[in-house]
PDB file of C-alpha atoms in Angstrom:
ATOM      1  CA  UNK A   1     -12.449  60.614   5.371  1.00  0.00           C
ATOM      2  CA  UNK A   2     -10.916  60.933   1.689  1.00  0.00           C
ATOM      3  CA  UNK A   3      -8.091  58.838   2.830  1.00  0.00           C
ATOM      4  CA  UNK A   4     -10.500  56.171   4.009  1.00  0.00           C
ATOM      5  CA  UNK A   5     -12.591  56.330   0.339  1.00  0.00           C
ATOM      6  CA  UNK A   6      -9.132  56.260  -1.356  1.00  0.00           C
ATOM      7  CA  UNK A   7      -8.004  52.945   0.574  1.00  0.00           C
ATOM      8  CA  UNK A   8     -11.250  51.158   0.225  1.00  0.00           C
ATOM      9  CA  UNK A   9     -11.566  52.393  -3.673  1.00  0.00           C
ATOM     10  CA  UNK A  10      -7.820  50.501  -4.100  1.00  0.00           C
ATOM     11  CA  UNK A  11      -9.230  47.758  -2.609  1.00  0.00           C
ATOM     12  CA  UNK A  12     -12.060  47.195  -3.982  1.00  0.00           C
ATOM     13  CA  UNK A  13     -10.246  47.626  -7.646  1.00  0.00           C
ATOM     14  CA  UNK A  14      -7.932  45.167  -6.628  1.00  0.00           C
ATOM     15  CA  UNK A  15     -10.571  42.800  -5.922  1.00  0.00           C
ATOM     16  CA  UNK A  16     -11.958  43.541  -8.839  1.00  0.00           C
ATOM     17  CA  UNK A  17      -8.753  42.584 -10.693  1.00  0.00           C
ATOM     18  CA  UNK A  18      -7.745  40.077  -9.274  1.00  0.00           C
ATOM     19  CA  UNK A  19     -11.297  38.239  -9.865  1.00  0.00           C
ATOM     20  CA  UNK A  20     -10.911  38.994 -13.428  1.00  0.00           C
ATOM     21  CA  UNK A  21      -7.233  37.339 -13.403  1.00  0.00           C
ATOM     22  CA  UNK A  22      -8.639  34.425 -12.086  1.00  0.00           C
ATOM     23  CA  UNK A  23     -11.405  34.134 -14.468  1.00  0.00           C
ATOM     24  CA  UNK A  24      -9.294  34.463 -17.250  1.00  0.00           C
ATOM     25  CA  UNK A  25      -8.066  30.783 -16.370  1.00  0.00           C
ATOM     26  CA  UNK A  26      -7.476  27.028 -17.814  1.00  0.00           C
ATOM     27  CA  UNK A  27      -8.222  24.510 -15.660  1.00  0.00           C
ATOM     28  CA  UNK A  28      -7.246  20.810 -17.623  1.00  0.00           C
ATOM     29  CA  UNK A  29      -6.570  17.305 -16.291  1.00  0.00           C
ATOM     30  CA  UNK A  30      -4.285  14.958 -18.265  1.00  0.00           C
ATOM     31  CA  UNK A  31      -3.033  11.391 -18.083  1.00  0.00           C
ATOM     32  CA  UNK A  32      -0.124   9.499 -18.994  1.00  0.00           C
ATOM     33  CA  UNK A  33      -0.113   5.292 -19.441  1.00  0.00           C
ATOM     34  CA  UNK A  34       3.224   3.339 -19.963  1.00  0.00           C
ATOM     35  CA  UNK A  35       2.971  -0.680 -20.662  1.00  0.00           C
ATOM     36  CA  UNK A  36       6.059  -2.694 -19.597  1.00  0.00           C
ATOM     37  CA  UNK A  37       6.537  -6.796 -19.270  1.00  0.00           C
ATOM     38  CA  UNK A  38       6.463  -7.518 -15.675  1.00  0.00           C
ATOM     39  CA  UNK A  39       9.849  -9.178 -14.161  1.00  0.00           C
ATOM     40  CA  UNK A  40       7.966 -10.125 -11.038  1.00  0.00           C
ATOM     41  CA  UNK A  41       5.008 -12.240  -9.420  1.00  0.00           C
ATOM     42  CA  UNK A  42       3.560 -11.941  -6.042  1.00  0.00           C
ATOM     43  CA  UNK A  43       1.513 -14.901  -4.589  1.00  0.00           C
ATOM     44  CA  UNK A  44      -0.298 -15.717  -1.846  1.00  0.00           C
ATOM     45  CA  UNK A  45      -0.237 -19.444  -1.051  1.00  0.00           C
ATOM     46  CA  UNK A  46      -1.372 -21.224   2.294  1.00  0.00           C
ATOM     47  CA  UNK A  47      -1.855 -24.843   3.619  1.00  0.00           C
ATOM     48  CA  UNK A  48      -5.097 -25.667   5.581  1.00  0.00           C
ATOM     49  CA  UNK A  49      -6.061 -28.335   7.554  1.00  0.00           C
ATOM     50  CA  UNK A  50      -8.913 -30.166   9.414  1.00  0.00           C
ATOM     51  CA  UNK A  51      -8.539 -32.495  12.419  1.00  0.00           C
ATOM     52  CA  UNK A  52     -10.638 -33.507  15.523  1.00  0.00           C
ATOM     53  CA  UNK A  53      -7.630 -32.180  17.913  1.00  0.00           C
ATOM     54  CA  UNK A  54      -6.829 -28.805  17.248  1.00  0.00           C
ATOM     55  CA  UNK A  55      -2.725 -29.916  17.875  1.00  0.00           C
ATOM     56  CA  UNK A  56      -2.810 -31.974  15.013  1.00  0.00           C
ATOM     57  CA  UNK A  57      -4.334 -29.626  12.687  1.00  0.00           C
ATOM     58  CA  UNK A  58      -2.025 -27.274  13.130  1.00  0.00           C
ATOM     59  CA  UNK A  59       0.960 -29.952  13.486  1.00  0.00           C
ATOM     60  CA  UNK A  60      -0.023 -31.200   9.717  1.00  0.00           C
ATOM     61  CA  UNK A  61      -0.145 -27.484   8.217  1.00  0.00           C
ATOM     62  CA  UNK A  62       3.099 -26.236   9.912  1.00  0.00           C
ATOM     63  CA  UNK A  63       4.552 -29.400   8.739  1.00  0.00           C
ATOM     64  CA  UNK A  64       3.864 -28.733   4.973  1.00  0.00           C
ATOM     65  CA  UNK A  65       4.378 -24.816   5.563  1.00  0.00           C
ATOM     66  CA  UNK A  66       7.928 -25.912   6.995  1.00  0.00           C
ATOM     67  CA  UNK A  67       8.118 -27.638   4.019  1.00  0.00           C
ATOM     68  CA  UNK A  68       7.212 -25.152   1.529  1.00  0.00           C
ATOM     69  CA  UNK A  69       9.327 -22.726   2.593  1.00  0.00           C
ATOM     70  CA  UNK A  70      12.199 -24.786   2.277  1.00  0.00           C
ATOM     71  CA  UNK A  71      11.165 -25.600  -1.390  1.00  0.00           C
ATOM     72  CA  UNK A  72      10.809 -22.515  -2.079  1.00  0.00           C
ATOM     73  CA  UNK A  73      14.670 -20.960  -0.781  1.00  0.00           C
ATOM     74  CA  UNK A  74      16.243 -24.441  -2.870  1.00  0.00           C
ATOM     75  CA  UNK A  75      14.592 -23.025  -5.935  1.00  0.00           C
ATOM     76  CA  UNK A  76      16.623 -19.338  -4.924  1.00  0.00           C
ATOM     77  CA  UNK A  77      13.980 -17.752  -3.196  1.00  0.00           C
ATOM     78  CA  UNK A  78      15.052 -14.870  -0.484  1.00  0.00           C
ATOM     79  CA  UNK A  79      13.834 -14.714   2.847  1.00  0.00           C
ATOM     80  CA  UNK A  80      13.238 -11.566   2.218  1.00  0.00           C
ATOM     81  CA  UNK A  81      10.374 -11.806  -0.133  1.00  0.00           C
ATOM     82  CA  UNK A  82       8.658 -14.650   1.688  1.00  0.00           C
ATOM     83  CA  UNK A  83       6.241 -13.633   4.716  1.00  0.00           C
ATOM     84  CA  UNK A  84       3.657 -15.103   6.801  1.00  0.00           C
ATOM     85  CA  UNK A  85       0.105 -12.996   6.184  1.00  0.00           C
ATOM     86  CA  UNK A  86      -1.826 -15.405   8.159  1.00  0.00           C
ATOM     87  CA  UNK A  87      -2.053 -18.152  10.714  1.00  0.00           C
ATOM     88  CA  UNK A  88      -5.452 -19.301  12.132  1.00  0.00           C
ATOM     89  CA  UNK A  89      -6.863 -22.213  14.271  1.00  0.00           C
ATOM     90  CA  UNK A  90     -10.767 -22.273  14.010  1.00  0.00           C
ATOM     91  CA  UNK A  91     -12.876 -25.057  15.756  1.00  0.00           C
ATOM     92  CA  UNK A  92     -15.653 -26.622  13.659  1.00  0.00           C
ATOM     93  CA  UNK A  93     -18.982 -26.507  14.967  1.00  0.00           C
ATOM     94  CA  UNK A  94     -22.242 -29.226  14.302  1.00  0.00           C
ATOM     95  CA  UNK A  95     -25.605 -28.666  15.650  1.00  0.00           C
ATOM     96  CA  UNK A  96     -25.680 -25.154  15.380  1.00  0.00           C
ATOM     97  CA  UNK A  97     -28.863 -25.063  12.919  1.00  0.00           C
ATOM     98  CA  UNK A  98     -30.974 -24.842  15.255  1.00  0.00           C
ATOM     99  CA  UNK A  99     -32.453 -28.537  14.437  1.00  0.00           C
ATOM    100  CA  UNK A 100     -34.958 -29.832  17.084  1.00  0.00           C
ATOM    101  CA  UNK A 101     -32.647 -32.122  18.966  1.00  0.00           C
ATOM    102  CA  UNK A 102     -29.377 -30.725  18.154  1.00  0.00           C
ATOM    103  CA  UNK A 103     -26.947 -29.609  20.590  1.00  0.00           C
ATOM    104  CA  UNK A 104     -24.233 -27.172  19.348  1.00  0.00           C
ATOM    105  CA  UNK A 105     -20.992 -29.059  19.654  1.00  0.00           C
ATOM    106  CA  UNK A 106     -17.147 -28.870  18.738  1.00  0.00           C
ATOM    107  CA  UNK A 107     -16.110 -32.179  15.784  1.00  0.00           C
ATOM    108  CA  UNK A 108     -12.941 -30.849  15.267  1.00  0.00           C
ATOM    109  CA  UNK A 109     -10.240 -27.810  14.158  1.00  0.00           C
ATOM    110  CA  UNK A 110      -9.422 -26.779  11.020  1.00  0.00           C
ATOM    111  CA  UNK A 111      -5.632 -24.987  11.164  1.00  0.00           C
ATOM    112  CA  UNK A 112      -4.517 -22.437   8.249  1.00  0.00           C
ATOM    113  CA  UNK A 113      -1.153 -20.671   7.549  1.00  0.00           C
ATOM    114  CA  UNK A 114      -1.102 -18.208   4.718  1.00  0.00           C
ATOM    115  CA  UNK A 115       2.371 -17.101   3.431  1.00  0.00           C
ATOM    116  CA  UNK A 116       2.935 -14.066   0.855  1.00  0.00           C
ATOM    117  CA  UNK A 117       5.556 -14.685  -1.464  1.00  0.00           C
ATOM    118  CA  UNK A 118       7.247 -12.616  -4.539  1.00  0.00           C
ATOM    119  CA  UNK A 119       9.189 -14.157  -7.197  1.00  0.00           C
ATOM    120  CA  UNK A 120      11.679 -12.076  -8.917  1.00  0.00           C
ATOM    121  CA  UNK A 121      12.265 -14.850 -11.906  1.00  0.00           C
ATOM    122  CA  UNK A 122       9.397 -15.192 -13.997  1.00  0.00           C
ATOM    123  CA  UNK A 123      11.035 -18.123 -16.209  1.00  0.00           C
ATOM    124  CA  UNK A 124      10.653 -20.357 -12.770  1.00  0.00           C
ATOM    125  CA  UNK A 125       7.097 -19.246 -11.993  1.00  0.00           C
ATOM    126  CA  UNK A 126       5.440 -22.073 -13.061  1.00  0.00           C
ATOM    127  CA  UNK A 127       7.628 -24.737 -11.588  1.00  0.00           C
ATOM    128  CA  UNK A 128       7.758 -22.589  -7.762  1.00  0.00           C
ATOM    129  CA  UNK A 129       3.574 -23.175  -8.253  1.00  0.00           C
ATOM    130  CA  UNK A 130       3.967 -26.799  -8.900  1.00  0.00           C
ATOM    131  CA  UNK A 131       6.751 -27.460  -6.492  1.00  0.00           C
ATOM    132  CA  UNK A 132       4.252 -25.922  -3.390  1.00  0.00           C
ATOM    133  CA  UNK A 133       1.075 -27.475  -4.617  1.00  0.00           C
ATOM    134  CA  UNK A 134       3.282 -31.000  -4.508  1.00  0.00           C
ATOM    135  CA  UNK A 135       4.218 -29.956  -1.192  1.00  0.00           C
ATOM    136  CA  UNK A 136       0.867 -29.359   0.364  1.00  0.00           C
ATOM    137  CA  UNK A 137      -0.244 -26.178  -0.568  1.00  0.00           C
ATOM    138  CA  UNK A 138      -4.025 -26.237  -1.128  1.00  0.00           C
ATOM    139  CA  UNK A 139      -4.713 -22.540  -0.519  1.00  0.00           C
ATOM    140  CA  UNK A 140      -4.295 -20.163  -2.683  1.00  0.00           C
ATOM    141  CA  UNK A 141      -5.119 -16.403  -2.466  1.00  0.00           C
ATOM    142  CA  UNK A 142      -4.187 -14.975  -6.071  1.00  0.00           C
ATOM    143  CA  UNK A 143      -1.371 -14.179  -8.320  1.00  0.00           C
ATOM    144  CA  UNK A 144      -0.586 -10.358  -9.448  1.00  0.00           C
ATOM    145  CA  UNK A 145       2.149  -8.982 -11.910  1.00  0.00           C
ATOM    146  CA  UNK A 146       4.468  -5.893 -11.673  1.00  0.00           C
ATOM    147  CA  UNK A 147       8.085  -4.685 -11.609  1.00  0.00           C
ATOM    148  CA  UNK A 148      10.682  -4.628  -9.255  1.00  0.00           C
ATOM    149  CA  UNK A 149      11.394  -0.762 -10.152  1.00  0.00           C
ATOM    150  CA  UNK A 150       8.495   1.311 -11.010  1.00  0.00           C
ATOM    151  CA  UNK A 151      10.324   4.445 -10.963  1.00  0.00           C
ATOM    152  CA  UNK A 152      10.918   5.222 -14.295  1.00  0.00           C
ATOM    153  CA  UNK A 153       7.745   3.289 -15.528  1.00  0.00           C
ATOM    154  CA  UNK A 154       6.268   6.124 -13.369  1.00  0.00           C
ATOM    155  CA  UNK A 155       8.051   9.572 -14.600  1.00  0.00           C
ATOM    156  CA  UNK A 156       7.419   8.594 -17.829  1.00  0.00           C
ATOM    157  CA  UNK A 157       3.871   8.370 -17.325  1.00  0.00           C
ATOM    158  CA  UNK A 158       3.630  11.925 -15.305  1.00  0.00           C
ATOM    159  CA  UNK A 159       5.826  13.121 -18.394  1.00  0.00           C
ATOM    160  CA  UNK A 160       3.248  11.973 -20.558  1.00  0.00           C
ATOM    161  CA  UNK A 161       0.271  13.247 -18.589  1.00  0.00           C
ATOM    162  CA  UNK A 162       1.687  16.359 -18.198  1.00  0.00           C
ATOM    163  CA  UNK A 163       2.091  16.438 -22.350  1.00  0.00           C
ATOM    164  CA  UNK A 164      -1.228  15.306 -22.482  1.00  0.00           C
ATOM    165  CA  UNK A 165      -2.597  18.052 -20.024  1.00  0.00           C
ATOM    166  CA  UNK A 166      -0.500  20.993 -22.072  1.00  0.00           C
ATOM    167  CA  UNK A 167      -2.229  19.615 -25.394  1.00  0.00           C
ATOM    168  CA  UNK A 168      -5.984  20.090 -24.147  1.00  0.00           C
ATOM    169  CA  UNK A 169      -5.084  23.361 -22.778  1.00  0.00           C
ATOM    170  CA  UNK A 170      -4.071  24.532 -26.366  1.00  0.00           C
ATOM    171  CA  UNK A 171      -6.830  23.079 -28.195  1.00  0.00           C
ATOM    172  CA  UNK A 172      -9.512  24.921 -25.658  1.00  0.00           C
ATOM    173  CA  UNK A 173      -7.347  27.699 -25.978  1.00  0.00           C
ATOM    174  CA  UNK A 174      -7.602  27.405 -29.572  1.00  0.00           C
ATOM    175  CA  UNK A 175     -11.338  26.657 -29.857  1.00  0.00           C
ATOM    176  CA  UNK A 176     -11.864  29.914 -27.665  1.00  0.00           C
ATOM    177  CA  UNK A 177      -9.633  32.008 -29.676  1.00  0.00           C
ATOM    178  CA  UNK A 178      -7.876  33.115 -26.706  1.00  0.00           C
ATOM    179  CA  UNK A 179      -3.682  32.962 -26.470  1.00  0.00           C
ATOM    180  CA  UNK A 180      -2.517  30.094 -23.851  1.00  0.00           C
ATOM    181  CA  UNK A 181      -0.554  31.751 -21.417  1.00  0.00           C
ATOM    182  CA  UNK A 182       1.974  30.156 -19.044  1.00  0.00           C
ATOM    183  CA  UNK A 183       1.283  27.524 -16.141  1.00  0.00           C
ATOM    184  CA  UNK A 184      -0.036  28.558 -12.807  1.00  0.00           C
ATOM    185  CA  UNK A 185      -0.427  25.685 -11.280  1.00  0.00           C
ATOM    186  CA  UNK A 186       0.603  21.803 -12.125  1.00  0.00           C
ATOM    187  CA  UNK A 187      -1.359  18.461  -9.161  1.00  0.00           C
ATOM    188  CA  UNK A 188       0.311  15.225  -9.254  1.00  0.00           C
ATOM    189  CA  UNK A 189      -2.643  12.857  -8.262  1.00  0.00           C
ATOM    190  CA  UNK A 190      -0.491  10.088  -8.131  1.00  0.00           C
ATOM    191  CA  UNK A 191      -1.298   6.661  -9.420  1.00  0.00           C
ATOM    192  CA  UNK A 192       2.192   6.092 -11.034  1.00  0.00           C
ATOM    193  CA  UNK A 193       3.427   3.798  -8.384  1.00  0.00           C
ATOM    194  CA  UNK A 194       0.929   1.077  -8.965  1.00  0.00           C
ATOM    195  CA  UNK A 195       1.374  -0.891 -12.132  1.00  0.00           C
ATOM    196  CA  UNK A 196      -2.563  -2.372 -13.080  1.00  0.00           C
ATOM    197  CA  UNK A 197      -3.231  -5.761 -14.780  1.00  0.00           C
ATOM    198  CA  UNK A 198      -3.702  -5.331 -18.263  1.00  0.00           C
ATOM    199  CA  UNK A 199      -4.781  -8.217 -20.865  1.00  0.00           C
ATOM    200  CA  UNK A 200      -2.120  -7.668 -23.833  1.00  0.00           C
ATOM    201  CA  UNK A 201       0.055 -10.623 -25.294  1.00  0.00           C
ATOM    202  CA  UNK A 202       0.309 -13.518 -23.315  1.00  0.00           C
ATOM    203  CA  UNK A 203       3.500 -15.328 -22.594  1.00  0.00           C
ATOM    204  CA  UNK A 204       3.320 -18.365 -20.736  1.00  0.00           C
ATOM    205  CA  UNK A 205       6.095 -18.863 -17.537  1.00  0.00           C
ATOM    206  CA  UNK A 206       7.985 -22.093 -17.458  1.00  0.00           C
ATOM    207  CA  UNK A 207       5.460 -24.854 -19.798  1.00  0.00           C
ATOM    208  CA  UNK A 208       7.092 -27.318 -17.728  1.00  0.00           C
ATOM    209  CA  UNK A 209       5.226 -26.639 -14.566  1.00  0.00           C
ATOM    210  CA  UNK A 210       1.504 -24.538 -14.091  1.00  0.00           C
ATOM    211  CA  UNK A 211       0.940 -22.450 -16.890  1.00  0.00           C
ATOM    212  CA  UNK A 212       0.761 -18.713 -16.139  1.00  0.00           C
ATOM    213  CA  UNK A 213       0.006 -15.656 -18.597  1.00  0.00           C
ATOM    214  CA  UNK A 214       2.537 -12.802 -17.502  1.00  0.00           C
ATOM    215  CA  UNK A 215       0.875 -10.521 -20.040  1.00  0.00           C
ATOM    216  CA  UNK A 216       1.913  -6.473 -19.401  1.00  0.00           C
ATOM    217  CA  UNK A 217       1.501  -4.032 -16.489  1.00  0.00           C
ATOM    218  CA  UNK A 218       0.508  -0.674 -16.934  1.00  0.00           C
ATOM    219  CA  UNK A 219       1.470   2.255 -14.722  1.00  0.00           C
ATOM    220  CA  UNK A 220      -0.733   5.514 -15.147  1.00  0.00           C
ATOM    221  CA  UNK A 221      -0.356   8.947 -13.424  1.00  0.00           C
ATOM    222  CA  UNK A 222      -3.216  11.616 -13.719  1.00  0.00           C
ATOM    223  CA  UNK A 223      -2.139  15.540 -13.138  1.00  0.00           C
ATOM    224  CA  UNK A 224      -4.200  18.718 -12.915  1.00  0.00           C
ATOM    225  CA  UNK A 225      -2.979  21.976 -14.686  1.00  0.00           C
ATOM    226  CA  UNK A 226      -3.652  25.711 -14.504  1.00  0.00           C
ATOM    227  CA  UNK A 227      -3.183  27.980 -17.420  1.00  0.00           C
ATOM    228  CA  UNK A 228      -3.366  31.627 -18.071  1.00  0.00           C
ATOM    229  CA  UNK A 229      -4.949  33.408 -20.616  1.00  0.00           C
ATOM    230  CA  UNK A 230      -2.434  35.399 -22.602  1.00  0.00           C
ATOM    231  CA  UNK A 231      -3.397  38.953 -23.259  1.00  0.00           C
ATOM    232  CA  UNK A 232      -4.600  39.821 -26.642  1.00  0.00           C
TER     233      UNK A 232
END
């Protein structure tokens, strides 16, 4: 029976302790933000068409996509960065209003082919957007920035969050008048591997063709830390 008081006594001082370790805790979050110039452009670019028989709809778009594509590897584009995203043949309806009279019908097709395509030369940019719109392209889906190697762009920003999360820890630590012990824990939340649009300076890609602001990219990273409180 004494052994059994002993045992639970230990344990329940244990507890005890090792509640009061973790109360005597830091909990920060920090960020980090790095701006580069972007060295490539992603776009997404279709053709669409609309004819009463579906065969020539989609004969006309694959006929400027066939087109495009070949544009686009003159001007020293790689297969690899070019890729359909979408091809579609939709009929077009009349009548279906609901009209007194009207009789929900079929007038004709309307064919689309959507290709994704990254351009690793900024300085041509312009001119690959005017070369496919003077091809046929009349679809397009947007136009996003960002590098080739965010990497680095992205342990420098973790660096930096982590500096950032170390300085709140001593200034609460300071404010409390408590010493800053050493780091328990350290959570990557990620968010360095995707550069973000930022408005910055503005340089425009090839003048002789669409103009397009490049601007900057900016990669952040966001960590969680966990400090102890030094002893007195």
């Amino acid at each position: 029976m004494k052994t059994f008081t002993f045992l639970a006594a230990a344990l329940l001082a244990a507890t005890v302790s090792l509640a009061h370790a973790e109360e005597r805790r830091i909990t920060v979050n920090g960020t980090g933000m790095v701006e580069a110039v972007p060295d490539m452009a992603t776009i997404t670019l279709g053709v669409t068409n609309e004819n009463a028989e579906a065969v020539q709809a989609m004969q006309a778009t694959s006929e400027a996509v066939t087109q495009i594509l070949a544009r686009l590897e003159e001007m020293g584009i790689e297969p690899r960065d070019v890729q359909t995203r979408d091809l579609s043949l939709s009929p077009v309806w009349t009548g279906r209003r609901g009209l007194e009279g009207e009789v929900p019908r079929i007038t004709g097709f309307v064919a689309s082919n959507r290709v994704f395509v990254r351009v690793r030369d900024l300085d041509a940019l312009g001119s690959v957007l005017d070369a496919v719109i003077r091809d046929g392209a009349n679809d397009f889906g947007g136009l996003s920035f960002g590098v080739q190697n965010p990497d680095p762009l992205s342990a420098e920003a973790r660096a930096k969050a982590v500096q950032n999360a170390m300085e709140k820890a001593r200034q609460l630590a300071e404010a409390a008048g408590v010493p800053l012990g050493q780091v328990i824990s350290i959570s990557d939340h990620g968010g360095g591997g995707r550069p973000m649009m930022r408005m910055a300076e503005m340089s425009m890609a090839d003048a002789g063709g669409v103009p397009v602001a490049a601007g900057e990219v900016t990669v952040e990273a966001s960590v969680s830390m966990v400090f102890a409180i030094g002893d007195d």
